């Protein structure tokens, strides 16, 4: 059952109403569940995304299109970092206080949050990783995006973000990861191809996987110009 929002606390505002409904779940949950959600929302999902990226890397190394796939995987954490940097001026411009500073009765499970609320850094980071992972491999990327959505839910559950903070984070992470992907792939693919032919080639391809002489896709007749697993 959702938490009843006092009219004085903005009960007519859908953003605030949904905040109280989701955060209200924490009020009725046992203490161990809140502790688990606190860990998951602060660290657990980001750790899971990291593990997912390692699994994807291990998998794509065995494919014929290992070079562009690994380049796309390398783009995922770069996209996440860029998205968080882009969020810095956004937060400074919007200057939205954390919800618990303006609304009473919230169950705040993470203490010490003193920065601005919009856009959610955790959600931005998770979604950029998830979408960047999707560019490299649809199967792992789909799981990554699901994790990012749960990250957004957890931030509201923990009482540290409004739902619109989360929506903004999902949009920002997606935009950076997708819009800059073509440029990133153009720059990263030759670098990864060079690594594949160096002593560190195991980072890009599993033993026995042949690396094309020319790692440039979309040229008729070029080796590996079809990338079945690459979702770019």
mmCIF file with all atom_site columns, C-alpha atoms in Angstrom:
data_model
loop_
_atom_site.group_PDB
_atom_site.id
_atom_site.type_symbol
_atom_site.label_atom_id
_atom_site.label_alt_id
_atom_site.label_comp_id
_atom_site.label_asym_id
_atom_site.label_entity_id
_atom_site.label_seq_id
_atom_site.pdbx_PDB_ins_code
_atom_site.Cartn_x
_atom_site.Cartn_y
_atom_site.Cartn_z
_atom_site.occupancy
_atom_site.B_iso_or_equiv
_atom_site.pdbx_formal_charge
_atom_site.auth_seq_id
_atom_site.auth_comp_id
_atom_site.auth_asym_id
_atom_site.auth_atom_id
_atom_site.pdbx_PDB_model_num
ATOM 1   C CA . UNK A 1 1   ? 0.000  0.000   0.000   1.00 0.00 ? 1   UNK A CA 1
ATOM 2   C CA . UNK A 1 2   ? 1.379  3.397   -0.993  1.00 0.00 ? 2   UNK A CA 1
ATOM 3   C CA . UNK A 1 3   ? 2.144  6.104   1.501   1.00 0.00 ? 3   UNK A CA 1
ATOM 4   C CA . UNK A 1 4   ? -0.612 8.739   1.744   1.00 0.00 ? 4   UNK A CA 1
ATOM 5   C CA . UNK A 1 5   ? 0.812  12.093  0.728   1.00 0.00 ? 5   UNK A CA 1
ATOM 6   C CA . UNK A 1 6   ? -0.303 15.009  2.896   1.00 0.00 ? 6   UNK A CA 1
ATOM 7   C CA . UNK A 1 7   ? -1.818 17.738  0.764   1.00 0.00 ? 7   UNK A CA 1
ATOM 8   C CA . UNK A 1 8   ? 0.597  20.208  2.307   1.00 0.00 ? 8   UNK A CA 1
ATOM 9   C CA . UNK A 1 9   ? 3.456  18.058  1.038   1.00 0.00 ? 9   UNK A CA 1
ATOM 10  C CA . UNK A 1 10  ? 2.314  18.364  -2.564  1.00 0.00 ? 10  UNK A CA 1
ATOM 11  C CA . UNK A 1 11  ? -0.201 15.571  -2.890  1.00 0.00 ? 11  UNK A CA 1
ATOM 12  C CA . UNK A 1 12  ? -1.462 17.077  -6.171  1.00 0.00 ? 12  UNK A CA 1
ATOM 13  C CA . UNK A 1 13  ? 2.021  16.845  -7.726  1.00 0.00 ? 13  UNK A CA 1
ATOM 14  C CA . UNK A 1 14  ? 2.444  13.480  -9.526  1.00 0.00 ? 14  UNK A CA 1
ATOM 15  C CA . UNK A 1 15  ? 6.224  13.582  -9.075  1.00 0.00 ? 15  UNK A CA 1
ATOM 16  C CA . UNK A 1 16  ? 5.916  14.046  -5.320  1.00 0.00 ? 16  UNK A CA 1
ATOM 17  C CA . UNK A 1 17  ? 3.026  11.600  -5.083  1.00 0.00 ? 17  UNK A CA 1
ATOM 18  C CA . UNK A 1 18  ? 5.029  8.869   -6.800  1.00 0.00 ? 18  UNK A CA 1
ATOM 19  C CA . UNK A 1 19  ? 7.996  9.697   -4.576  1.00 0.00 ? 19  UNK A CA 1
ATOM 20  C CA . UNK A 1 20  ? 5.889  9.040   -1.472  1.00 0.00 ? 20  UNK A CA 1
ATOM 21  C CA . UNK A 1 21  ? 4.355  5.887   -2.972  1.00 0.00 ? 21  UNK A CA 1
ATOM 22  C CA . UNK A 1 22  ? 7.710  4.306   -3.819  1.00 0.00 ? 22  UNK A CA 1
ATOM 23  C CA . UNK A 1 23  ? 9.512  5.502   -0.701  1.00 0.00 ? 23  UNK A CA 1
ATOM 24  C CA . UNK A 1 24  ? 6.514  4.364   1.336   1.00 0.00 ? 24  UNK A CA 1
ATOM 25  C CA . UNK A 1 25  ? 7.455  0.783   0.483   1.00 0.00 ? 25  UNK A CA 1
ATOM 26  C CA . UNK A 1 26  ? 10.512 1.241   2.692   1.00 0.00 ? 26  UNK A CA 1
ATOM 27  C CA . UNK A 1 27  ? 8.307  2.109   5.669   1.00 0.00 ? 27  UNK A CA 1
ATOM 28  C CA . UNK A 1 28  ? 6.562  -1.249  5.544   1.00 0.00 ? 28  UNK A CA 1
ATOM 29  C CA . UNK A 1 29  ? 9.639  -3.312  4.720   1.00 0.00 ? 29  UNK A CA 1
ATOM 30  C CA . UNK A 1 30  ? 11.701 -5.171  7.332   1.00 0.00 ? 30  UNK A CA 1
ATOM 31  C CA . UNK A 1 31  ? 14.976 -3.608  8.364   1.00 0.00 ? 31  UNK A CA 1
ATOM 32  C CA . UNK A 1 32  ? 17.080 -6.221  6.546   1.00 0.00 ? 32  UNK A CA 1
ATOM 33  C CA . UNK A 1 33  ? 15.288 -5.463  3.284   1.00 0.00 ? 33  UNK A CA 1
ATOM 34  C CA . UNK A 1 34  ? 15.998 -1.741  3.639   1.00 0.00 ? 34  UNK A CA 1
ATOM 35  C CA . UNK A 1 35  ? 19.650 -2.487  4.394   1.00 0.00 ? 35  UNK A CA 1
ATOM 36  C CA . UNK A 1 36  ? 19.847 -4.718  1.341   1.00 0.00 ? 36  UNK A CA 1
ATOM 37  C CA . UNK A 1 37  ? 18.254 -2.054  -0.855  1.00 0.00 ? 37  UNK A CA 1
ATOM 38  C CA . UNK A 1 38  ? 20.663 0.538   0.528   1.00 0.00 ? 38  UNK A CA 1
ATOM 39  C CA . UNK A 1 39  ? 23.647 -1.570  -0.547  1.00 0.00 ? 39  UNK A CA 1
ATOM 40  C CA . UNK A 1 40  ? 22.101 -2.454  -3.890  1.00 0.00 ? 40  UNK A CA 1
ATOM 41  C CA . UNK A 1 41  ? 21.192 1.143   -4.704  1.00 0.00 ? 41  UNK A CA 1
ATOM 42  C CA . UNK A 1 42  ? 24.502 2.633   -3.631  1.00 0.00 ? 42  UNK A CA 1
ATOM 43  C CA . UNK A 1 43  ? 26.983 -0.012  -4.805  1.00 0.00 ? 43  UNK A CA 1
ATOM 44  C CA . UNK A 1 44  ? 25.436 -3.352  -5.731  1.00 0.00 ? 44  UNK A CA 1
ATOM 45  C CA . UNK A 1 45  ? 23.982 -2.515  -9.135  1.00 0.00 ? 45  UNK A CA 1
ATOM 46  C CA . UNK A 1 46  ? 27.128 -0.737  -10.282 1.00 0.00 ? 46  UNK A CA 1
ATOM 47  C CA . UNK A 1 47  ? 29.176 -3.755  -9.186  1.00 0.00 ? 47  UNK A CA 1
ATOM 48  C CA . UNK A 1 48  ? 26.759 -6.045  -11.049 1.00 0.00 ? 48  UNK A CA 1
ATOM 49  C CA . UNK A 1 49  ? 27.149 -3.931  -14.186 1.00 0.00 ? 49  UNK A CA 1
ATOM 50  C CA . UNK A 1 50  ? 30.908 -4.266  -13.875 1.00 0.00 ? 50  UNK A CA 1
ATOM 51  C CA . UNK A 1 51  ? 30.614 -8.048  -13.602 1.00 0.00 ? 51  UNK A CA 1
ATOM 52  C CA . UNK A 1 52  ? 28.269 -8.051  -16.595 1.00 0.00 ? 52  UNK A CA 1
ATOM 53  C CA . UNK A 1 53  ? 30.843 -6.131  -18.632 1.00 0.00 ? 53  UNK A CA 1
ATOM 54  C CA . UNK A 1 54  ? 33.549 -8.655  -17.735 1.00 0.00 ? 54  UNK A CA 1
ATOM 55  C CA . UNK A 1 55  ? 31.251 -11.507 -18.800 1.00 0.00 ? 55  UNK A CA 1
ATOM 56  C CA . UNK A 1 56  ? 30.469 -9.722  -22.070 1.00 0.00 ? 56  UNK A CA 1
ATOM 57  C CA . UNK A 1 57  ? 34.172 -9.097  -22.701 1.00 0.00 ? 57  UNK A CA 1
ATOM 58  C CA . UNK A 1 58  ? 34.974 -12.761 -22.109 1.00 0.00 ? 58  UNK A CA 1
ATOM 59  C CA . UNK A 1 59  ? 32.245 -13.734 -24.548 1.00 0.00 ? 59  UNK A CA 1
ATOM 60  C CA . UNK A 1 60  ? 32.940 -11.302 -27.414 1.00 0.00 ? 60  UNK A CA 1
ATOM 61  C CA . UNK A 1 61  ? 36.653 -12.215 -27.425 1.00 0.00 ? 61  UNK A CA 1
ATOM 62  C CA . UNK A 1 62  ? 35.596 -15.531 -28.950 1.00 0.00 ? 62  UNK A CA 1
ATOM 63  C CA . UNK A 1 63  ? 33.763 -13.930 -31.893 1.00 0.00 ? 63  UNK A CA 1
ATOM 64  C CA . UNK A 1 64  ? 35.109 -13.124 -35.343 1.00 0.00 ? 64  UNK A CA 1
ATOM 65  C CA . UNK A 1 65  ? 34.070 -9.504  -34.797 1.00 0.00 ? 65  UNK A CA 1
ATOM 66  C CA . UNK A 1 66  ? 36.018 -9.265  -31.536 1.00 0.00 ? 66  UNK A CA 1
ATOM 67  C CA . UNK A 1 67  ? 37.754 -5.994  -32.443 1.00 0.00 ? 67  UNK A CA 1
ATOM 68  C CA . UNK A 1 68  ? 34.664 -3.785  -32.900 1.00 0.00 ? 68  UNK A CA 1
ATOM 69  C CA . UNK A 1 69  ? 32.837 -5.574  -30.084 1.00 0.00 ? 69  UNK A CA 1
ATOM 70  C CA . UNK A 1 70  ? 35.648 -4.947  -27.593 1.00 0.00 ? 70  UNK A CA 1
ATOM 71  C CA . UNK A 1 71  ? 35.868 -1.353  -28.846 1.00 0.00 ? 71  UNK A CA 1
ATOM 72  C CA . UNK A 1 72  ? 32.167 -0.958  -28.081 1.00 0.00 ? 72  UNK A CA 1
ATOM 73  C CA . UNK A 1 73  ? 32.710 -2.418  -24.605 1.00 0.00 ? 73  UNK A CA 1
ATOM 74  C CA . UNK A 1 74  ? 35.540 0.054   -24.031 1.00 0.00 ? 74  UNK A CA 1
ATOM 75  C CA . UNK A 1 75  ? 33.126 2.823   -24.959 1.00 0.00 ? 75  UNK A CA 1
ATOM 76  C CA . UNK A 1 76  ? 30.622 1.874   -22.231 1.00 0.00 ? 76  UNK A CA 1
ATOM 77  C CA . UNK A 1 77  ? 32.646 3.090   -19.197 1.00 0.00 ? 77  UNK A CA 1
ATOM 78  C CA . UNK A 1 78  ? 33.872 6.100   -21.177 1.00 0.00 ? 78  UNK A CA 1
ATOM 79  C CA . UNK A 1 79  ? 30.262 6.988   -21.985 1.00 0.00 ? 79  UNK A CA 1
ATOM 80  C CA . UNK A 1 80  ? 29.355 6.655   -18.315 1.00 0.00 ? 80  UNK A CA 1
ATOM 81  C CA . UNK A 1 81  ? 32.183 8.982   -17.299 1.00 0.00 ? 81  UNK A CA 1
ATOM 82  C CA . UNK A 1 82  ? 31.263 11.562  -19.925 1.00 0.00 ? 82  UNK A CA 1
ATOM 83  C CA . UNK A 1 83  ? 27.583 11.420  -18.925 1.00 0.00 ? 83  UNK A CA 1
ATOM 84  C CA . UNK A 1 84  ? 28.448 12.106  -15.269 1.00 0.00 ? 84  UNK A CA 1
ATOM 85  C CA . UNK A 1 85  ? 30.645 15.037  -16.334 1.00 0.00 ? 85  UNK A CA 1
ATOM 86  C CA . UNK A 1 86  ? 27.826 16.433  -18.478 1.00 0.00 ? 86  UNK A CA 1
ATOM 87  C CA . UNK A 1 87  ? 25.563 16.181  -15.448 1.00 0.00 ? 87  UNK A CA 1
ATOM 88  C CA . UNK A 1 88  ? 27.756 18.530  -13.395 1.00 0.00 ? 88  UNK A CA 1
ATOM 89  C CA . UNK A 1 89  ? 26.648 21.757  -15.138 1.00 0.00 ? 89  UNK A CA 1
ATOM 90  C CA . UNK A 1 90  ? 23.073 20.454  -15.374 1.00 0.00 ? 90  UNK A CA 1
ATOM 91  C CA . UNK A 1 91  ? 22.875 19.984  -11.606 1.00 0.00 ? 91  UNK A CA 1
ATOM 92  C CA . UNK A 1 92  ? 24.480 23.365  -11.033 1.00 0.00 ? 92  UNK A CA 1
ATOM 93  C CA . UNK A 1 93  ? 21.991 25.058  -13.343 1.00 0.00 ? 93  UNK A CA 1
ATOM 94  C CA . UNK A 1 94  ? 18.825 23.366  -12.057 1.00 0.00 ? 94  UNK A CA 1
ATOM 95  C CA . UNK A 1 95  ? 19.922 23.438  -8.396  1.00 0.00 ? 95  UNK A CA 1
ATOM 96  C CA . UNK A 1 96  ? 17.116 21.191  -7.209  1.00 0.00 ? 96  UNK A CA 1
ATOM 97  C CA . UNK A 1 97  ? 17.325 20.309  -3.496  1.00 0.00 ? 97  UNK A CA 1
ATOM 98  C CA . UNK A 1 98  ? 17.083 16.704  -2.370  1.00 0.00 ? 98  UNK A CA 1
ATOM 99  C CA . UNK A 1 99  ? 13.469 15.660  -1.788  1.00 0.00 ? 99  UNK A CA 1
ATOM 100 C CA . UNK A 1 100 ? 13.895 15.098  1.953   1.00 0.00 ? 100 UNK A CA 1
ATOM 101 C CA . UNK A 1 101 ? 14.850 18.756  2.360   1.00 0.00 ? 101 UNK A CA 1
ATOM 102 C CA . UNK A 1 102 ? 11.490 19.958  1.030   1.00 0.00 ? 102 UNK A CA 1
ATOM 103 C CA . UNK A 1 103 ? 9.134  17.141  2.020   1.00 0.00 ? 103 UNK A CA 1
ATOM 104 C CA . UNK A 1 104 ? 8.536  15.690  5.448   1.00 0.00 ? 104 UNK A CA 1
ATOM 105 C CA . UNK A 1 105 ? 7.791  12.082  6.312   1.00 0.00 ? 105 UNK A CA 1
ATOM 106 C CA . UNK A 1 106 ? 10.204 10.432  3.881   1.00 0.00 ? 106 UNK A CA 1
ATOM 107 C CA . UNK A 1 107 ? 12.159 7.396   5.028   1.00 0.00 ? 107 UNK A CA 1
ATOM 108 C CA . UNK A 1 108 ? 15.698 8.410   4.008   1.00 0.00 ? 108 UNK A CA 1
ATOM 109 C CA . UNK A 1 109 ? 17.863 5.292   3.988   1.00 0.00 ? 109 UNK A CA 1
ATOM 110 C CA . UNK A 1 110 ? 21.085 6.935   2.770   1.00 0.00 ? 110 UNK A CA 1
ATOM 111 C CA . UNK A 1 111 ? 22.402 9.745   4.928   1.00 0.00 ? 111 UNK A CA 1
ATOM 112 C CA . UNK A 1 112 ? 24.806 12.545  4.081   1.00 0.00 ? 112 UNK A CA 1
ATOM 113 C CA . UNK A 1 113 ? 23.475 13.509  0.640   1.00 0.00 ? 113 UNK A CA 1
ATOM 114 C CA . UNK A 1 114 ? 24.022 17.271  0.474   1.00 0.00 ? 114 UNK A CA 1
ATOM 115 C CA . UNK A 1 115 ? 24.437 17.879  -3.266  1.00 0.00 ? 115 UNK A CA 1
ATOM 116 C CA . UNK A 1 116 ? 21.657 18.706  -5.716  1.00 0.00 ? 116 UNK A CA 1
ATOM 117 C CA . UNK A 1 117 ? 19.080 16.147  -6.796  1.00 0.00 ? 117 UNK A CA 1
ATOM 118 C CA . UNK A 1 118 ? 18.543 16.584  -10.550 1.00 0.00 ? 118 UNK A CA 1
ATOM 119 C CA . UNK A 1 119 ? 19.875 14.598  -12.402 1.00 0.00 ? 119 UNK A CA 1
ATOM 120 C CA . UNK A 1 120 ? 20.594 11.351  -10.506 1.00 0.00 ? 120 UNK A CA 1
ATOM 121 C CA . UNK A 1 121 ? 24.287 10.491  -10.928 1.00 0.00 ? 121 UNK A CA 1
ATOM 122 C CA . UNK A 1 122 ? 23.785 6.834   -10.033 1.00 0.00 ? 122 UNK A CA 1
ATOM 123 C CA . UNK A 1 123 ? 21.018 6.407   -12.603 1.00 0.00 ? 123 UNK A CA 1
ATOM 124 C CA . UNK A 1 124 ? 22.948 8.315   -15.273 1.00 0.00 ? 124 UNK A CA 1
ATOM 125 C CA . UNK A 1 125 ? 26.024 6.181   -14.700 1.00 0.00 ? 125 UNK A CA 1
ATOM 126 C CA . UNK A 1 126 ? 24.095 2.901   -14.690 1.00 0.00 ? 126 UNK A CA 1
ATOM 127 C CA . UNK A 1 127 ? 22.090 3.713   -17.828 1.00 0.00 ? 127 UNK A CA 1
ATOM 128 C CA . UNK A 1 128 ? 25.140 4.860   -19.778 1.00 0.00 ? 128 UNK A CA 1
ATOM 129 C CA . UNK A 1 129 ? 26.855 1.586   -18.879 1.00 0.00 ? 129 UNK A CA 1
ATOM 130 C CA . UNK A 1 130 ? 23.772 -0.429  -19.799 1.00 0.00 ? 130 UNK A CA 1
ATOM 131 C CA . UNK A 1 131 ? 23.242 1.266   -23.156 1.00 0.00 ? 131 UNK A CA 1
ATOM 132 C CA . UNK A 1 132 ? 26.955 1.192   -23.932 1.00 0.00 ? 132 UNK A CA 1
ATOM 133 C CA . UNK A 1 133 ? 26.906 -2.520  -23.180 1.00 0.00 ? 133 UNK A CA 1
ATOM 134 C CA . UNK A 1 134 ? 23.902 -2.891  -25.493 1.00 0.00 ? 134 UNK A CA 1
ATOM 135 C CA . UNK A 1 135 ? 25.906 -1.307  -28.312 1.00 0.00 ? 135 UNK A CA 1
ATOM 136 C CA . UNK A 1 136 ? 28.456 -4.098  -27.893 1.00 0.00 ? 136 UNK A CA 1
ATOM 137 C CA . UNK A 1 137 ? 26.149 -7.043  -27.261 1.00 0.00 ? 137 UNK A CA 1
ATOM 138 C CA . UNK A 1 138 ? 22.357 -7.079  -27.164 1.00 0.00 ? 138 UNK A CA 1
ATOM 139 C CA . UNK A 1 139 ? 22.010 -9.958  -24.711 1.00 0.00 ? 139 UNK A CA 1
ATOM 140 C CA . UNK A 1 140 ? 24.237 -8.503  -22.035 1.00 0.00 ? 140 UNK A CA 1
ATOM 141 C CA . UNK A 1 141 ? 23.078 -4.984  -22.845 1.00 0.00 ? 141 UNK A CA 1
ATOM 142 C CA . UNK A 1 142 ? 19.452 -5.882  -22.229 1.00 0.00 ? 142 UNK A CA 1
ATOM 143 C CA . UNK A 1 143 ? 20.369 -7.169  -18.781 1.00 0.00 ? 143 UNK A CA 1
ATOM 144 C CA . UNK A 1 144 ? 22.391 -4.016  -18.186 1.00 0.00 ? 144 UNK A CA 1
ATOM 145 C CA . UNK A 1 145 ? 19.472 -1.765  -19.062 1.00 0.00 ? 145 UNK A CA 1
ATOM 146 C CA . UNK A 1 146 ? 17.214 -3.719  -16.694 1.00 0.00 ? 146 UNK A CA 1
ATOM 147 C CA . UNK A 1 147 ? 19.766 -3.184  -13.939 1.00 0.00 ? 147 UNK A CA 1
ATOM 148 C CA . UNK A 1 148 ? 19.861 0.536   -14.735 1.00 0.00 ? 148 UNK A CA 1
ATOM 149 C CA . UNK A 1 149 ? 16.076 0.768   -14.475 1.00 0.00 ? 149 UNK A CA 1
ATOM 150 C CA . UNK A 1 150 ? 16.214 -0.934  -11.089 1.00 0.00 ? 150 UNK A CA 1
ATOM 151 C CA . UNK A 1 151 ? 18.945 1.501   -10.058 1.00 0.00 ? 151 UNK A CA 1
ATOM 152 C CA . UNK A 1 152 ? 16.568 4.349   -10.814 1.00 0.00 ? 152 UNK A CA 1
ATOM 153 C CA . UNK A 1 153 ? 13.808 2.723   -8.776  1.00 0.00 ? 153 UNK A CA 1
ATOM 154 C CA . UNK A 1 154 ? 16.162 2.199   -5.854  1.00 0.00 ? 154 UNK A CA 1
ATOM 155 C CA . UNK A 1 155 ? 17.143 5.872   -5.732  1.00 0.00 ? 155 UNK A CA 1
ATOM 156 C CA . UNK A 1 156 ? 13.518 6.864   -5.186  1.00 0.00 ? 156 UNK A CA 1
ATOM 157 C CA . UNK A 1 157 ? 12.967 3.997   -2.739  1.00 0.00 ? 157 UNK A CA 1
ATOM 158 C CA . UNK A 1 158 ? 15.944 5.231   -0.713  1.00 0.00 ? 158 UNK A CA 1
ATOM 159 C CA . UNK A 1 159 ? 14.381 8.682   -0.488  1.00 0.00 ? 159 UNK A CA 1
ATOM 160 C CA . UNK A 1 160 ? 17.255 10.554  -2.110  1.00 0.00 ? 160 UNK A CA 1
ATOM 161 C CA . UNK A 1 161 ? 15.755 11.363  -5.521  1.00 0.00 ? 161 UNK A CA 1
ATOM 162 C CA . UNK A 1 162 ? 12.488 12.363  -7.141  1.00 0.00 ? 162 UNK A CA 1
ATOM 163 C CA . UNK A 1 163 ? 11.177 10.121  -9.937  1.00 0.00 ? 163 UNK A CA 1
ATOM 164 C CA . UNK A 1 164 ? 11.914 12.896  -12.461 1.00 0.00 ? 164 UNK A CA 1
ATOM 165 C CA . UNK A 1 165 ? 15.544 12.913  -11.284 1.00 0.00 ? 165 UNK A CA 1
ATOM 166 C CA . UNK A 1 166 ? 15.671 9.275   -12.302 1.00 0.00 ? 166 UNK A CA 1
ATOM 167 C CA . UNK A 1 167 ? 13.935 9.853   -15.646 1.00 0.00 ? 167 UNK A CA 1
ATOM 168 C CA . UNK A 1 168 ? 16.448 12.594  -16.374 1.00 0.00 ? 168 UNK A CA 1
ATOM 169 C CA . UNK A 1 169 ? 19.306 10.239  -15.526 1.00 0.00 ? 169 UNK A CA 1
ATOM 170 C CA . UNK A 1 170 ? 17.950 7.522   -17.799 1.00 0.00 ? 170 UNK A CA 1
ATOM 171 C CA . UNK A 1 171 ? 17.595 10.018  -20.649 1.00 0.00 ? 171 UNK A CA 1
ATOM 172 C CA . UNK A 1 172 ? 21.037 11.567  -20.137 1.00 0.00 ? 172 UNK A CA 1
ATOM 173 C CA . UNK A 1 173 ? 22.835 8.229   -19.919 1.00 0.00 ? 173 UNK A CA 1
ATOM 174 C CA . UNK A 1 174 ? 21.063 6.955   -23.042 1.00 0.00 ? 174 UNK A CA 1
ATOM 175 C CA . UNK A 1 175 ? 21.710 10.121  -25.041 1.00 0.00 ? 175 UNK A CA 1
ATOM 176 C CA . UNK A 1 176 ? 25.437 10.232  -24.324 1.00 0.00 ? 176 UNK A CA 1
ATOM 177 C CA . UNK A 1 177 ? 25.977 6.511   -24.924 1.00 0.00 ? 177 UNK A CA 1
ATOM 178 C CA . UNK A 1 178 ? 24.070 6.479   -28.231 1.00 0.00 ? 178 UNK A CA 1
ATOM 179 C CA . UNK A 1 179 ? 24.741 9.882   -29.775 1.00 0.00 ? 179 UNK A CA 1
ATOM 180 C CA . UNK A 1 180 ? 28.496 9.740   -29.278 1.00 0.00 ? 180 UNK A CA 1
ATOM 181 C CA . UNK A 1 181 ? 28.823 6.033   -30.120 1.00 0.00 ? 181 UNK A CA 1
ATOM 182 C CA . UNK A 1 182 ? 29.621 6.497   -33.856 1.00 0.00 ? 182 UNK A CA 1
ATOM 183 C CA . UNK A 1 183 ? 32.468 8.909   -33.110 1.00 0.00 ? 183 UNK A CA 1
ATOM 184 C CA . UNK A 1 184 ? 33.711 6.727   -30.260 1.00 0.00 ? 184 UNK A CA 1
ATOM 185 C CA . UNK A 1 185 ? 33.726 3.607   -32.432 1.00 0.00 ? 185 UNK A CA 1
ATOM 186 C CA . UNK A 1 186 ? 35.586 5.433   -35.193 1.00 0.00 ? 186 UNK A CA 1
ATOM 187 C CA . UNK A 1 187 ? 38.323 6.379   -32.703 1.00 0.00 ? 187 UNK A CA 1
ATOM 188 C CA . UNK A 1 188 ? 38.409 3.244   -30.566 1.00 0.00 ? 188 UNK A CA 1
ATOM 189 C CA . UNK A 1 189 ? 38.230 0.514   -33.217 1.00 0.00 ? 189 UNK A CA 1
ATOM 190 C CA . UNK A 1 190 ? 41.688 1.206   -34.727 1.00 0.00 ? 190 UNK A CA 1
ATOM 191 C CA . UNK A 1 191 ? 43.208 1.392   -31.245 1.00 0.00 ? 191 UNK A CA 1
ATOM 192 C CA . UNK A 1 192 ? 41.652 -1.920  -30.225 1.00 0.00 ? 192 UNK A CA 1
ATOM 193 C CA . UNK A 1 193 ? 42.749 -3.438  -33.544 1.00 0.00 ? 193 UNK A CA 1
ATOM 194 C CA . UNK A 1 194 ? 46.325 -2.398  -32.798 1.00 0.00 ? 194 UNK A CA 1
ATOM 195 C CA . UNK A 1 195 ? 46.093 -3.944  -29.324 1.00 0.00 ? 195 UNK A CA 1
ATOM 196 C CA . UNK A 1 196 ? 44.760 -7.161  -30.884 1.00 0.00 ? 196 UNK A CA 1
ATOM 197 C CA . UNK A 1 197 ? 47.958 -7.489  -32.929 1.00 0.00 ? 197 UNK A CA 1
ATOM 198 C CA . UNK A 1 198 ? 50.263 -6.656  -30.049 1.00 0.00 ? 198 UNK A CA 1
ATOM 199 C CA . UNK A 1 199 ? 51.470 -8.757  -27.124 1.00 0.00 ? 199 UNK A CA 1
ATOM 200 C CA . UNK A 1 200 ? 48.303 -7.730  -25.332 1.00 0.00 ? 200 UNK A CA 1
ATOM 201 C CA . UNK A 1 201 ? 46.152 -9.342  -27.997 1.00 0.00 ? 201 UNK A CA 1
ATOM 202 C CA . UNK A 1 202 ? 44.541 -11.645 -25.431 1.00 0.00 ? 202 UNK A CA 1
ATOM 203 C CA . UNK A 1 203 ? 42.669 -8.583  -24.161 1.00 0.00 ? 203 UNK A CA 1
ATOM 204 C CA . UNK A 1 204 ? 40.800 -8.413  -27.470 1.00 0.00 ? 204 UNK A CA 1
ATOM 205 C CA . UNK A 1 205 ? 40.606 -11.942 -28.821 1.00 0.00 ? 205 UNK A CA 1
ATOM 206 C CA . UNK A 1 206 ? 40.643 -15.434 -27.416 1.00 0.00 ? 206 UNK A CA 1
ATOM 207 C CA . UNK A 1 207 ? 43.385 -17.831 -28.596 1.00 0.00 ? 207 UNK A CA 1
ATOM 208 C CA . UNK A 1 208 ? 42.651 -19.109 -32.097 1.00 0.00 ? 208 UNK A CA 1
ATOM 209 C CA . UNK A 1 209 ? 40.455 -16.180 -33.132 1.00 0.00 ? 209 UNK A CA 1
ATOM 210 C CA . UNK A 1 210 ? 41.795 -14.546 -36.285 1.00 0.00 ? 210 UNK A CA 1
ATOM 211 C CA . UNK A 1 211 ? 42.015 -10.750 -36.349 1.00 0.00 ? 211 UNK A CA 1
ATOM 212 C CA . UNK A 1 212 ? 41.088 -9.177  -39.724 1.00 0.00 ? 212 UNK A CA 1
ATOM 213 C CA . UNK A 1 213 ? 43.897 -7.298  -41.435 1.00 0.00 ? 213 UNK A CA 1
ATOM 214 C CA . UNK A 1 214 ? 41.587 -4.328  -41.877 1.00 0.00 ? 214 UNK A CA 1
ATOM 215 C CA . UNK A 1 215 ? 39.222 -3.611  -38.993 1.00 0.00 ? 215 UNK A CA 1
ATOM 216 C CA . UNK A 1 216 ? 37.036 -1.244  -40.995 1.00 0.00 ? 216 UNK A CA 1
ATOM 217 C CA . UNK A 1 217 ? 33.393 -2.365  -41.360 1.00 0.00 ? 217 UNK A CA 1
ATOM 218 C CA . UNK A 1 218 ? 30.965 -1.559  -44.170 1.00 0.00 ? 218 UNK A CA 1
ATOM 219 C CA . UNK A 1 219 ? 33.441 -2.195  -47.003 1.00 0.00 ? 219 UNK A CA 1
ATOM 220 C CA . UNK A 1 220 ? 32.152 -4.839  -49.439 1.00 0.00 ? 220 UNK A CA 1
ATOM 221 C CA . UNK A 1 221 ? 34.340 -7.896  -49.313 1.00 0.00 ? 221 UNK A CA 1
ATOM 222 C CA . UNK A 1 222 ? 36.227 -6.815  -46.205 1.00 0.00 ? 222 UNK A CA 1
ATOM 223 C CA . UNK A 1 223 ? 36.805 -9.516  -43.642 1.00 0.00 ? 223 UNK A CA 1
ATOM 224 C CA . UNK A 1 224 ? 34.325 -9.261  -40.811 1.00 0.00 ? 224 UNK A CA 1
ATOM 225 C CA . UNK A 1 225 ? 32.211 -6.443  -42.328 1.00 0.00 ? 225 UNK A CA 1
ATOM 226 C CA . UNK A 1 226 ? 29.176 -8.170  -40.884 1.00 0.00 ? 226 UNK A CA 1
ATOM 227 C CA . UNK A 1 227 ? 28.933 -7.971  -37.079 1.00 0.00 ? 227 UNK A CA 1
ATOM 228 C CA . UNK A 1 228 ? 26.069 -10.160 -35.989 1.00 0.00 ? 228 UNK A CA 1
ATOM 229 C CA . UNK A 1 229 ? 26.522 -9.555  -32.262 1.00 0.00 ? 229 UNK A CA 1
ATOM 230 C CA . UNK A 1 230 ? 27.417 -5.880  -32.483 1.00 0.00 ? 230 UNK A CA 1
ATOM 231 C CA . UNK A 1 231 ? 24.346 -3.816  -31.759 1.00 0.00 ? 231 UNK A CA 1
ATOM 232 C CA . UNK A 1 232 ? 25.716 -0.514  -32.987 1.00 0.00 ? 232 UNK A CA 1
#
